[in-house]
JSON list of C-alpha atoms in Angstrom, two decimals:
[
{"chain": "A", "resi": 1267, "resn": "UNK", "atom": "CA", "xyz": [18.01, -57.78, -59.35]},
{"chain": "A", "resi": 1268, "resn": "UNK", "atom": "CA", "xyz": [18.66, -54.08, -58.80]},
{"chain": "A", "resi": 1269, "resn": "UNK", "atom": "CA", "xyz": [22.32, -53.32, -58.14]},
{"chain": "A", "resi": 1270, "resn": "UNK", "atom": "CA", "xyz": [23.94, -49.99, -57.38]},
{"chain": "A", "resi": 1271, "resn": "UNK", "atom": "CA", "xyz": [27.72, -50.07, -57.01]},
{"chain": "A", "resi": 1272, "resn": "UNK", "atom": "CA", "xyz": [29.53, -46.94, -55.88]},
{"chain": "A", "resi": 1273, "resn": "UNK", "atom": "CA", "xyz": [33.20, -46.21, -56.42]},
{"chain": "A", "resi": 1274, "resn": "UNK", "atom": "CA", "xyz": [35.67, -43.34, -56.21]},
{"chain": "A", "resi": 1275, "resn": "UNK", "atom": "CA", "xyz": [35.79, -42.68, -52.49]},
{"chain": "A", "resi": 1276, "resn": "UNK", "atom": "CA", "xyz": [38.90, -42.23, -50.39]},
{"chain": "A", "resi": 1277, "resn": "UNK", "atom": "CA", "xyz": [40.99, -39.86, -48.32]},
{"chain": "A", "resi": 1278, "resn": "UNK", "atom": "CA", "xyz": [41.29, -36.32, -49.66]},
{"chain": "A", "resi": 1279, "resn": "UNK", "atom": "CA", "xyz": [42.67, -33.07, -48.26]},
{"chain": "A", "resi": 1280, "resn": "UNK", "atom": "CA", "xyz": [40.38, -30.13, -47.51]},
{"chain": "A", "resi": 1281, "resn": "UNK", "atom": "CA", "xyz": [39.83, -27.94, -50.56]},
{"chain": "A", "resi": 1282, "resn": "UNK", "atom": "CA", "xyz": [40.54, -30.76, -53.01]},
{"chain": "A", "resi": 1283, "resn": "UNK", "atom": "CA", "xyz": [38.17, -32.61, -55.34]},
{"chain": "A", "resi": 1284, "resn": "UNK", "atom": "CA", "xyz": [36.80, -36.11, -55.68]},
{"chain": "A", "resi": 1285, "resn": "UNK", "atom": "CA", "xyz": [34.37, -37.73, -58.12]},
{"chain": "A", "resi": 1286, "resn": "UNK", "atom": "CA", "xyz": [32.06, -40.53, -57.09]},
{"chain": "A", "resi": 1287, "resn": "UNK", "atom": "CA", "xyz": [30.54, -42.93, -59.59]},
{"chain": "A", "resi": 1288, "resn": "UNK", "atom": "CA", "xyz": [27.62, -45.33, -59.33]},
{"chain": "A", "resi": 1289, "resn": "UNK", "atom": "CA", "xyz": [27.08, -48.18, -61.77]},
{"chain": "A", "resi": 1290, "resn": "UNK", "atom": "CA", "xyz": [23.46, -49.27, -61.98]},
{"chain": "A", "resi": 1291, "resn": "UNK", "atom": "CA", "xyz": [22.00, -52.54, -63.26]},
{"chain": "A", "resi": 1292, "resn": "UNK", "atom": "CA", "xyz": [18.87, -54.64, -63.05]},
{"chain": "A", "resi": 1293, "resn": "UNK", "atom": "CA", "xyz": [16.41, -51.88, -63.95]},
{"chain": "A", "resi": 1294, "resn": "UNK", "atom": "CA", "xyz": [15.77, -49.28, -66.63]},
{"chain": "A", "resi": 1295, "resn": "UNK", "atom": "CA", "xyz": [18.07, -46.52, -65.40]},
{"chain": "A", "resi": 1296, "resn": "UNK", "atom": "CA", "xyz": [16.44, -43.73, -67.41]},
{"chain": "A", "resi": 1297, "resn": "UNK", "atom": "CA", "xyz": [13.06, -44.45, -65.75]},
{"chain": "A", "resi": 1298, "resn": "UNK", "atom": "CA", "xyz": [14.33, -43.30, -62.34]},
{"chain": "A", "resi": 1299, "resn": "UNK", "atom": "CA", "xyz": [15.27, -40.14, -60.59]},
{"chain": "A", "resi": 1300, "resn": "UNK", "atom": "CA", "xyz": [18.61, -40.78, -58.89]},
{"chain": "A", "resi": 1301, "resn": "UNK", "atom": "CA", "xyz": [20.09, -39.31, -55.74]},
{"chain": "A", "resi": 1302, "resn": "UNK", "atom": "CA", "xyz": [23.03, -39.28, -53.37]},
{"chain": "A", "resi": 1303, "resn": "UNK", "atom": "CA", "xyz": [22.42, -39.59, -49.63]},
{"chain": "A", "resi": 1304, "resn": "UNK", "atom": "CA", "xyz": [25.24, -39.44, -47.10]},
{"chain": "A", "resi": 1305, "resn": "UNK", "atom": "CA", "xyz": [25.82, -40.52, -43.52]},
{"chain": "A", "resi": 1306, "resn": "UNK", "atom": "CA", "xyz": [28.60, -39.12, -41.36]},
{"chain": "A", "resi": 1307, "resn": "UNK", "atom": "CA", "xyz": [30.24, -41.64, -39.01]},
{"chain": "A", "resi": 1308, "resn": "UNK", "atom": "CA", "xyz": [27.79, -42.69, -36.28]},
{"chain": "A", "resi": 1309, "resn": "UNK", "atom": "CA", "xyz": [25.33, -40.02, -37.47]},
{"chain": "A", "resi": 1310, "resn": "UNK", "atom": "CA", "xyz": [22.00, -39.92, -39.27]},
{"chain": "A", "resi": 1311, "resn": "UNK", "atom": "CA", "xyz": [21.09, -39.75, -42.92]},
{"chain": "A", "resi": 1312, "resn": "UNK", "atom": "CA", "xyz": [21.37, -36.58, -44.99]},
{"chain": "A", "resi": 1313, "resn": "UNK", "atom": "CA", "xyz": [20.15, -36.07, -48.53]},
{"chain": "A", "resi": 1314, "resn": "UNK", "atom": "CA", "xyz": [22.80, -34.49, -50.77]},
{"chain": "A", "resi": 1315, "resn": "UNK", "atom": "CA", "xyz": [21.47, -34.15, -54.32]},
{"chain": "A", "resi": 1316, "resn": "UNK", "atom": "CA", "xyz": [18.95, -35.50, -56.81]},
{"chain": "A", "resi": 1317, "resn": "UNK", "atom": "CA", "xyz": [18.73, -35.58, -60.59]},
{"chain": "A", "resi": 1318, "resn": "UNK", "atom": "CA", "xyz": [15.77, -36.07, -62.90]},
{"chain": "A", "resi": 1319, "resn": "UNK", "atom": "CA", "xyz": [15.32, -38.84, -65.45]},
{"chain": "A", "resi": 1320, "resn": "UNK", "atom": "CA", "xyz": [17.15, -37.07, -68.28]},
{"chain": "A", "resi": 1321, "resn": "UNK", "atom": "CA", "xyz": [19.41, -34.93, -66.14]},
{"chain": "A", "resi": 1322, "resn": "UNK", "atom": "CA", "xyz": [17.54, -31.78, -67.05]},
{"chain": "A", "resi": 1323, "resn": "UNK", "atom": "CA", "xyz": [16.72, -30.95, -63.42]},
{"chain": "A", "resi": 1324, "resn": "UNK", "atom": "CA", "xyz": [19.05, -31.11, -60.46]},
{"chain": "A", "resi": 1325, "resn": "UNK", "atom": "CA", "xyz": [18.53, -30.38, -56.78]},
{"chain": "A", "resi": 1326, "resn": "UNK", "atom": "CA", "xyz": [21.07, -29.82, -54.00]},
{"chain": "A", "resi": 1327, "resn": "UNK", "atom": "CA", "xyz": [21.14, -29.28, -50.28]},
{"chain": "A", "resi": 1328, "resn": "UNK", "atom": "CA", "xyz": [22.24, -25.76, -49.42]},
{"chain": "A", "resi": 1329, "resn": "UNK", "atom": "CA", "xyz": [25.56, -26.81, -47.85]},
{"chain": "A", "resi": 1330, "resn": "UNK", "atom": "CA", "xyz": [26.83, -28.36, -51.11]},
{"chain": "A", "resi": 1331, "resn": "UNK", "atom": "CA", "xyz": [25.37, -25.93, -53.66]},
{"chain": "A", "resi": 1332, "resn": "UNK", "atom": "CA", "xyz": [28.12, -24.50, -55.84]},
{"chain": "A", "resi": 1333, "resn": "UNK", "atom": "CA", "xyz": [30.59, -27.18, -54.70]},
{"chain": "A", "resi": 1334, "resn": "UNK", "atom": "CA", "xyz": [28.98, -30.48, -55.75]},
{"chain": "A", "resi": 1335, "resn": "UNK", "atom": "CA", "xyz": [27.60, -31.44, -59.16]},
{"chain": "A", "resi": 1336, "resn": "UNK", "atom": "CA", "xyz": [25.33, -34.41, -59.75]},
{"chain": "A", "resi": 1337, "resn": "UNK", "atom": "CA", "xyz": [25.17, -35.85, -63.27]},
{"chain": "A", "resi": 1338, "resn": "UNK", "atom": "CA", "xyz": [24.14, -39.01, -65.07]},
{"chain": "A", "resi": 1339, "resn": "UNK", "atom": "CA", "xyz": [24.86, -40.92, -68.27]},
{"chain": "A", "resi": 1340, "resn": "UNK", "atom": "CA", "xyz": [21.79, -42.93, -69.21]},
{"chain": "A", "resi": 1341, "resn": "UNK", "atom": "CA", "xyz": [23.66, -44.71, -72.02]},
{"chain": "A", "resi": 1342, "resn": "UNK", "atom": "CA", "xyz": [26.07, -46.09, -69.41]},
{"chain": "A", "resi": 1343, "resn": "UNK", "atom": "CA", "xyz": [23.48, -46.47, -66.61]},
{"chain": "A", "resi": 1344, "resn": "UNK", "atom": "CA", "xyz": [25.77, -44.43, -64.41]},
{"chain": "A", "resi": 1345, "resn": "UNK", "atom": "CA", "xyz": [25.38, -41.69, -61.82]},
{"chain": "A", "resi": 1346, "resn": "UNK", "atom": "CA", "xyz": [28.11, -39.31, -60.73]},
{"chain": "A", "resi": 1347, "resn": "UNK", "atom": "CA", "xyz": [28.86, -36.80, -57.98]},
{"chain": "A", "resi": 1348, "resn": "UNK", "atom": "CA", "xyz": [31.66, -34.32, -58.60]},
{"chain": "A", "resi": 1349, "resn": "UNK", "atom": "CA", "xyz": [32.72, -32.91, -55.25]},
{"chain": "A", "resi": 1350, "resn": "UNK", "atom": "CA", "xyz": [34.89, -29.79, -55.24]},
{"chain": "A", "resi": 1351, "resn": "UNK", "atom": "CA", "xyz": [36.21, -27.60, -52.42]},
{"chain": "A", "resi": 1352, "resn": "UNK", "atom": "CA", "xyz": [35.74, -30.46, -49.98]},
{"chain": "A", "resi": 1353, "resn": "UNK", "atom": "CA", "xyz": [35.40, -29.70, -46.28]},
{"chain": "A", "resi": 1354, "resn": "UNK", "atom": "CA", "xyz": [35.88, -31.82, -43.19]},
{"chain": "A", "resi": 1355, "resn": "UNK", "atom": "CA", "xyz": [32.11, -31.82, -42.67]},
{"chain": "A", "resi": 1356, "resn": "UNK", "atom": "CA", "xyz": [31.70, -33.66, -45.99]},
{"chain": "A", "resi": 1357, "resn": "UNK", "atom": "CA", "xyz": [33.29, -36.73, -44.42]},
{"chain": "A", "resi": 1358, "resn": "UNK", "atom": "CA", "xyz": [30.69, -39.48, -44.71]},
{"chain": "A", "resi": 1359, "resn": "UNK", "atom": "CA", "xyz": [29.61, -42.65, -46.40]},
{"chain": "A", "resi": 1360, "resn": "UNK", "atom": "CA", "xyz": [27.90, -41.68, -49.65]},
{"chain": "A", "resi": 1361, "resn": "UNK", "atom": "CA", "xyz": [25.05, -43.84, -50.91]},
{"chain": "A", "resi": 1362, "resn": "UNK", "atom": "CA", "xyz": [23.78, -43.95, -54.47]},
{"chain": "A", "resi": 1363, "resn": "UNK", "atom": "CA", "xyz": [20.00, -44.36, -54.46]},
{"chain": "A", "resi": 1364, "resn": "UNK", "atom": "CA", "xyz": [17.06, -44.60, -56.81]},
{"chain": "A", "resi": 1365, "resn": "UNK", "atom": "CA", "xyz": [14.51, -41.88, -56.15]},
{"chain": "A", "resi": 1366, "resn": "UNK", "atom": "CA", "xyz": [10.75, -41.81, -56.41]},
{"chain": "A", "resi": 1367, "resn": "UNK", "atom": "CA", "xyz": [9.73, -38.18, -56.67]},
{"chain": "A", "resi": 1368, "resn": "UNK", "atom": "CA", "xyz": [6.57, -36.85, -55.06]},
{"chain": "A", "resi": 1369, "resn": "UNK", "atom": "CA", "xyz": [7.61, -33.25, -54.55]},
{"chain": "A", "resi": 1370, "resn": "UNK", "atom": "CA", "xyz": [10.61, -34.41, -52.65]},
{"chain": "A", "resi": 1371, "resn": "UNK", "atom": "CA", "xyz": [12.04, -37.91, -53.17]},
{"chain": "A", "resi": 1372, "resn": "UNK", "atom": "CA", "xyz": [12.04, -41.14, -51.27]},
{"chain": "A", "resi": 1373, "resn": "UNK", "atom": "CA", "xyz": [14.68, -43.76, -51.91]},
{"chain": "A", "resi": 1374, "resn": "UNK", "atom": "CA", "xyz": [13.75, -47.32, -52.73]},
{"chain": "A", "resi": 1375, "resn": "UNK", "atom": "CA", "xyz": [17.09, -48.92, -53.66]},
{"chain": "A", "resi": 1376, "resn": "UNK", "atom": "CA", "xyz": [20.48, -48.17, -52.10]},
{"chain": "A", "resi": 1377, "resn": "UNK", "atom": "CA", "xyz": [24.04, -49.06, -52.98]},
{"chain": "A", "resi": 1378, "resn": "UNK", "atom": "CA", "xyz": [26.49, -50.40, -50.40]},
{"chain": "A", "resi": 1379, "resn": "UNK", "atom": "CA", "xyz": [28.01, -46.96, -49.93]},
{"chain": "A", "resi": 1380, "resn": "UNK", "atom": "CA", "xyz": [31.46, -45.47, -50.45]},
{"chain": "A", "resi": 1381, "resn": "UNK", "atom": "CA", "xyz": [33.48, -43.71, -47.76]},
{"chain": "A", "resi": 1382, "resn": "UNK", "atom": "CA", "xyz": [34.82, -40.20, -48.28]},
{"chain": "A", "resi": 1383, "resn": "UNK", "atom": "CA", "xyz": [37.23, -38.83, -45.68]},
{"chain": "A", "resi": 1384, "resn": "UNK", "atom": "CA", "xyz": [38.27, -35.19, -45.87]},
{"chain": "A", "resi": 1385, "resn": "UNK", "atom": "CA", "xyz": [41.30, -34.60, -43.70]},
{"chain": "A", "resi": 1386, "resn": "UNK", "atom": "CA", "xyz": [44.77, -33.12, -43.86]},
{"chain": "B", "resi": 303, "resn": "UNK", "atom": "CA", "xyz": [13.34, -26.84, -44.52]},
{"chain": "B", "resi": 304, "resn": "UNK", "atom": "CA", "xyz": [10.82, -29.24, -42.97]},
{"chain": "B", "resi": 305, "resn": "UNK", "atom": "CA", "xyz": [12.05, -30.56, -39.63]},
{"chain": "B", "resi": 306, "resn": "UNK", "atom": "CA", "xyz": [11.35, -34.15, -38.61]},
{"chain": "B", "resi": 307, "resn": "UNK", "atom": "CA", "xyz": [11.42, -34.81, -34.86]},
{"chain": "B", "resi": 308, "resn": "UNK", "atom": "CA", "xyz": [11.76, -38.53, -34.18]},
{"chain": "B", "resi": 309, "resn": "UNK", "atom": "CA", "xyz": [11.22, -40.31, -30.85]},
{"chain": "B", "resi": 310, "resn": "UNK", "atom": "CA", "xyz": [12.37, -42.15, -28.89]},
{"chain": "B", "resi": 311, "resn": "UNK", "atom": "CA", "xyz": [16.10, -42.08, -29.63]},
{"chain": "B", "resi": 312, "resn": "UNK", "atom": "CA", "xyz": [16.35, -45.67, -28.44]},
{"chain": "B", "resi": 313, "resn": "UNK", "atom": "CA", "xyz": [14.16, -48.41, -27.06]},
{"chain": "B", "resi": 314, "resn": "UNK", "atom": "CA", "xyz": [14.44, -51.96, -25.88]},
{"chain": "B", "resi": 315, "resn": "UNK", "atom": "CA", "xyz": [11.73, -54.57, -26.28]},
{"chain": "B", "resi": 316, "resn": "UNK", "atom": "CA", "xyz": [11.30, -58.32, -26.03]},
{"chain": "B", "resi": 317, "resn": "UNK", "atom": "CA", "xyz": [10.64, -60.86, -28.73]},
{"chain": "B", "resi": 318, "resn": "UNK", "atom": "CA", "xyz": [6.98, -60.95, -29.69]},
{"chain": "B", "resi": 319, "resn": "UNK", "atom": "CA", "xyz": [6.21, -57.48, -28.34]},
{"chain": "B", "resi": 320, "resn": "UNK", "atom": "CA", "xyz": [4.84, -54.52, -30.29]},
{"chain": "B", "resi": 321, "resn": "UNK", "atom": "CA", "xyz": [6.74, -51.22, -30.51]},
{"chain": "B", "resi": 322, "resn": "UNK", "atom": "CA", "xyz": [5.87, -47.81, -31.91]},
{"chain": "B", "resi": 323, "resn": "UNK", "atom": "CA", "xyz": [8.26, -45.17, -33.24]},
{"chain": "B", "resi": 324, "resn": "UNK", "atom": "CA", "xyz": [7.02, -41.65, -33.93]},
{"chain": "B", "resi": 325, "resn": "UNK", "atom": "CA", "xyz": [7.95, -38.72, -36.12]},
{"chain": "B", "resi": 326, "resn": "UNK", "atom": "CA", "xyz": [6.54, -35.22, -35.90]},
{"chain": "B", "resi": 327, "resn": "UNK", "atom": "CA", "xyz": [6.74, -33.00, -38.97]},
{"chain": "B", "resi": 328, "resn": "UNK", "atom": "CA", "xyz": [7.19, -29.25, -38.51]},
{"chain": "B", "resi": 329, "resn": "UNK", "atom": "CA", "xyz": [4.46, -28.62, -41.09]},
{"chain": "B", "resi": 330, "resn": "UNK", "atom": "CA", "xyz": [1.90, -30.53, -43.09]},
{"chain": "B", "resi": 331, "resn": "UNK", "atom": "CA", "xyz": [3.62, -33.08, -45.37]},
{"chain": "B", "resi": 332, "resn": "UNK", "atom": "CA", "xyz": [0.39, -34.56, -46.76]},
{"chain": "B", "resi": 333, "resn": "UNK", "atom": "CA", "xyz": [1.24, -38.20, -45.98]},
{"chain": "B", "resi": 334, "resn": "UNK", "atom": "CA", "xyz": [4.57, -37.95, -47.84]},
{"chain": "B", "resi": 335, "resn": "UNK", "atom": "CA", "xyz": [6.48, -39.90, -45.23]},
{"chain": "B", "resi": 336, "resn": "UNK", "atom": "CA", "xyz": [8.85, -42.85, -45.59]},
{"chain": "B", "resi": 337, "resn": "UNK", "atom": "CA", "xyz": [10.39, -45.20, -43.05]},
{"chain": "B", "resi": 338, "resn": "UNK", "atom": "CA", "xyz": [13.75, -46.96, -43.39]},
{"chain": "B", "resi": 339, "resn": "UNK", "atom": "CA", "xyz": [15.50, -49.72, -41.49]},
{"chain": "B", "resi": 340, "resn": "UNK", "atom": "CA", "xyz": [19.29, -49.74, -41.19]},
{"chain": "B", "resi": 341, "resn": "UNK", "atom": "CA", "xyz": [21.17, -52.66, -39.66]},
{"chain": "B", "resi": 342, "resn": "UNK", "atom": "CA", "xyz": [24.75, -52.16, -38.40]},
{"chain": "B", "resi": 343, "resn": "UNK", "atom": "CA", "xyz": [27.24, -51.89, -41.26]},
{"chain": "B", "resi": 344, "resn": "UNK", "atom": "CA", "xyz": [24.50, -52.08, -43.88]},
{"chain": "B", "resi": 345, "resn": "UNK", "atom": "CA", "xyz": [22.70, -49.69, -46.18]},
{"chain": "B", "resi": 346, "resn": "UNK", "atom": "CA", "xyz": [19.24, -48.41, -45.26]},
{"chain": "B", "resi": 347, "resn": "UNK", "atom": "CA", "xyz": [16.25, -50.30, -46.63]},
{"chain": "B", "resi": 348, "resn": "UNK", "atom": "CA", "xyz": [12.90, -48.75, -47.48]},
{"chain": "B", "resi": 349, "resn": "UNK", "atom": "CA", "xyz": [10.06, -50.16, -45.37]},
{"chain": "B", "resi": 350, "resn": "UNK", "atom": "CA", "xyz": [7.13, -47.82, -45.94]},
{"chain": "B", "resi": 351, "resn": "UNK", "atom": "CA", "xyz": [6.32, -44.86, -48.20]},
{"chain": "B", "resi": 352, "resn": "UNK", "atom": "CA", "xyz": [3.34, -42.52, -48.45]},
{"chain": "B", "resi": 353, "resn": "UNK", "atom": "CA", "xyz": [2.95, -42.97, -44.69]},
{"chain": "B", "resi": 354, "resn": "UNK", "atom": "CA", "xyz": [1.34, -46.42, -44.86]},
{"chain": "B", "resi": 355, "resn": "UNK", "atom": "CA", "xyz": [2.26, -48.20, -48.12]},
{"chain": "B", "resi": 356, "resn": "UNK", "atom": "CA", "xyz": [4.40, -51.25, -47.52]},
{"chain": "B", "resi": 357, "resn": "UNK", "atom": "CA", "xyz": [7.38, -51.67, -49.83]},
{"chain": "B", "resi": 358, "resn": "UNK", "atom": "CA", "xyz": [7.47, -54.97, -51.72]},
{"chain": "B", "resi": 359, "resn": "UNK", "atom": "CA", "xyz": [9.03, -57.75, -49.69]},
{"chain": "B", "resi": 360, "resn": "UNK", "atom": "CA", "xyz": [8.63, -56.05, -46.31]},
{"chain": "B", "resi": 361, "resn": "UNK", "atom": "CA", "xyz": [6.90, -58.24, -43.69]},
{"chain": "B", "resi": 362, "resn": "UNK", "atom": "CA", "xyz": [3.34, -57.28, -42.81]},
{"chain": "B", "resi": 363, "resn": "UNK", "atom": "CA", "xyz": [4.26, -56.91, -39.13]},
{"chain": "B", "resi": 364, "resn": "UNK", "atom": "CA", "xyz": [5.52, -53.46, -40.14]},
{"chain": "B", "resi": 365, "resn": "UNK", "atom": "CA", "xyz": [2.84, -50.80, -40.53]},
{"chain": "B", "resi": 366, "resn": "UNK", "atom": "CA", "xyz": [2.62, -47.03, -40.77]},
{"chain": "B", "resi": 367, "resn": "UNK", "atom": "CA", "xyz": [-0.04, -44.57, -39.72]},
{"chain": "B", "resi": 368, "resn": "UNK", "atom": "CA", "xyz": [-0.61, -40.86, -39.32]},
{"chain": "B", "resi": 369, "resn": "UNK", "atom": "CA", "xyz": [-2.53, -38.35, -37.27]},
{"chain": "B", "resi": 370, "resn": "UNK", "atom": "CA", "xyz": [-2.17, -34.79, -38.44]},
{"chain": "B", "resi": 371, "resn": "UNK", "atom": "CA", "xyz": [1.56, -34.09, -38.62]},
{"chain": "B", "resi": 372, "resn": "UNK", "atom": "CA", "xyz": [2.41, -37.04, -36.35]},
{"chain": "B", "resi": 373, "resn": "UNK", "atom": "CA", "xyz": [3.51, -40.24, -38.09]},
{"chain": "B", "resi": 374, "resn": "UNK", "atom": "CA", "xyz": [4.04, -43.64, -36.53]},
{"chain": "B", "resi": 375, "resn": "UNK", "atom": "CA", "xyz": [5.80, -46.87, -37.41]},
{"chain": "B", "resi": 376, "resn": "UNK", "atom": "CA", "xyz": [4.49, -49.93, -35.59]},
{"chain": "B", "resi": 377, "resn": "UNK", "atom": "CA", "xyz": [6.31, -53.23, -35.50]},
{"chain": "B", "resi": 378, "resn": "UNK", "atom": "CA", "xyz": [4.24, -56.18, -34.28]},
{"chain": "B", "resi": 379, "resn": "UNK", "atom": "CA", "xyz": [5.48, -59.54, -33.05]},
{"chain": "B", "resi": 380, "resn": "UNK", "atom": "CA", "xyz": [9.10, -58.39, -32.75]},
{"chain": "B", "resi": 381, "resn": "UNK", "atom": "CA", "xyz": [11.68, -60.72, -34.22]},
{"chain": "B", "resi": 382, "resn": "UNK", "atom": "CA", "xyz": [15.41, -60.80, -33.49]},
{"chain": "B", "resi": 383, "resn": "UNK", "atom": "CA", "xyz": [16.14, -59.57, -37.02]},
{"chain": "B", "resi": 384, "resn": "UNK", "atom": "CA", "xyz": [14.24, -56.35, -36.30]},
{"chain": "B", "resi": 385, "resn": "UNK", "atom": "CA", "xyz": [17.15, -55.05, -34.22]},
{"chain": "B", "resi": 386, "resn": "UNK", "atom": "CA", "xyz": [18.21, -51.99, -36.19]},
{"chain": "B", "resi": 387, "resn": "UNK", "atom": "CA", "xyz": [18.03, -48.23, -36.39]},
{"chain": "B", "resi": 388, "resn": "UNK", "atom": "CA", "xyz": [14.88, -46.80, -37.94]},
{"chain": "B", "resi": 389, "resn": "UNK", "atom": "CA", "xyz": [14.64, -43.45, -39.72]},
{"chain": "B", "resi": 390, "resn": "UNK", "atom": "CA", "xyz": [11.67, -41.46, -40.92]},
{"chain": "B", "resi": 391, "resn": "UNK", "atom": "CA", "xyz": [11.94, -39.11, -43.91]},
{"chain": "B", "resi": 392, "resn": "UNK", "atom": "CA", "xyz": [9.56, -36.59, -45.44]},
{"chain": "B", "resi": 393, "resn": "UNK", "atom": "CA", "xyz": [9.27, -36.73, -49.24]},
{"chain": "B", "resi": 394, "resn": "UNK", "atom": "CA", "xyz": [6.82, -33.85, -49.61]},
{"chain": "B", "resi": 395, "resn": "UNK", "atom": "CA", "xyz": [9.31, -31.20, -50.63]},
{"chain": "B", "resi": 396, "resn": "UNK", "atom": "CA", "xyz": [12.96, -30.45, -51.27]},
{"chain": "B", "resi": 397, "resn": "UNK", "atom": "CA", "xyz": [15.16, -30.86, -49.40]},
{"chain": "B", "resi": 398, "resn": "UNK", "atom": "CA", "xyz": [14.05, -34.33, -48.31]},
{"chain": "B", "resi": 399, "resn": "UNK", "atom": "CA", "xyz": [14.77, -34.45, -44.56]},
{"chain": "B", "resi": 400, "resn": "UNK", "atom": "CA", "xyz": [15.26, -37.35, -42.18]},
{"chain": "B", "resi": 401, "resn": "UNK", "atom": "CA", "xyz": [14.51, -37.88, -38.54]},
{"chain": "B", "resi": 402, "resn": "UNK", "atom": "CA", "xyz": [17.45, -38.47, -36.21]},
{"chain": "B", "resi": 403, "resn": "UNK", "atom": "CA", "xyz": [16.82, -42.18, -35.90]},
{"chain": "B", "resi": 404, "resn": "UNK", "atom": "CA", "xyz": [15.58, -44.71, -33.31]},
{"chain": "B", "resi": 405, "resn": "UNK", "atom": "CA", "xyz": [17.82, -47.54, -32.24]},
{"chain": "B", "resi": 406, "resn": "UNK", "atom": "CA", "xyz": [15.78, -50.65, -31.44]},
{"chain": "B", "resi": 407, "resn": "UNK", "atom": "CA", "xyz": [17.31, -53.31, -29.23]},
{"chain": "B", "resi": 408, "resn": "UNK", "atom": "CA", "xyz": [15.72, -56.73, -28.84]},
{"chain": "B", "resi": 409, "resn": "UNK", "atom": "CA", "xyz": [16.02, -58.11, -25.30]}
]
């Protein structure tokens, strides 16, 4: 059974940093693109970043470029999102997902999500 | 970025009925369209990818179709467990973009 378990969320002040982690199991982690998708409270879904099988390629939405860094450790079957210079508009539930790439990605497995609140 | 215009924002239907949700892409996405179902307090679940391919385990009453840049999700024989919000998403190019969602209520 595929499992994606996020951790590392919480309340953080604007301008500070936070690092999310995602522990994956039940599949061969290195066979999948991975991605983070977020959802602001009562809002829709928004793709944040994706990373290729070996981490050699990364992709970001414009609003997080230069502030967020996606990375992975295939030996540990883990995905990460380092979030720096956080803004109030980054407040959301962040989902770890597996990605199937076709030019863009679609997302076939999702974690339960972790809440990030950016507020003073 | 490719814009996905989803309609309606909400709809209400009775058990056993058929409903259709639509998404219009701002440019050709060559059938690279996925549909997700999200129940309250839960993570989204993939229903359909490549416009009409059913994800494993998804009931056959869900189906996807396309006409040009217009994509549709049809749900036949509505069940109570189909009450949820549905999102479309283009996977043709980066950044992947989602529609705004359709909230389906079962009467």
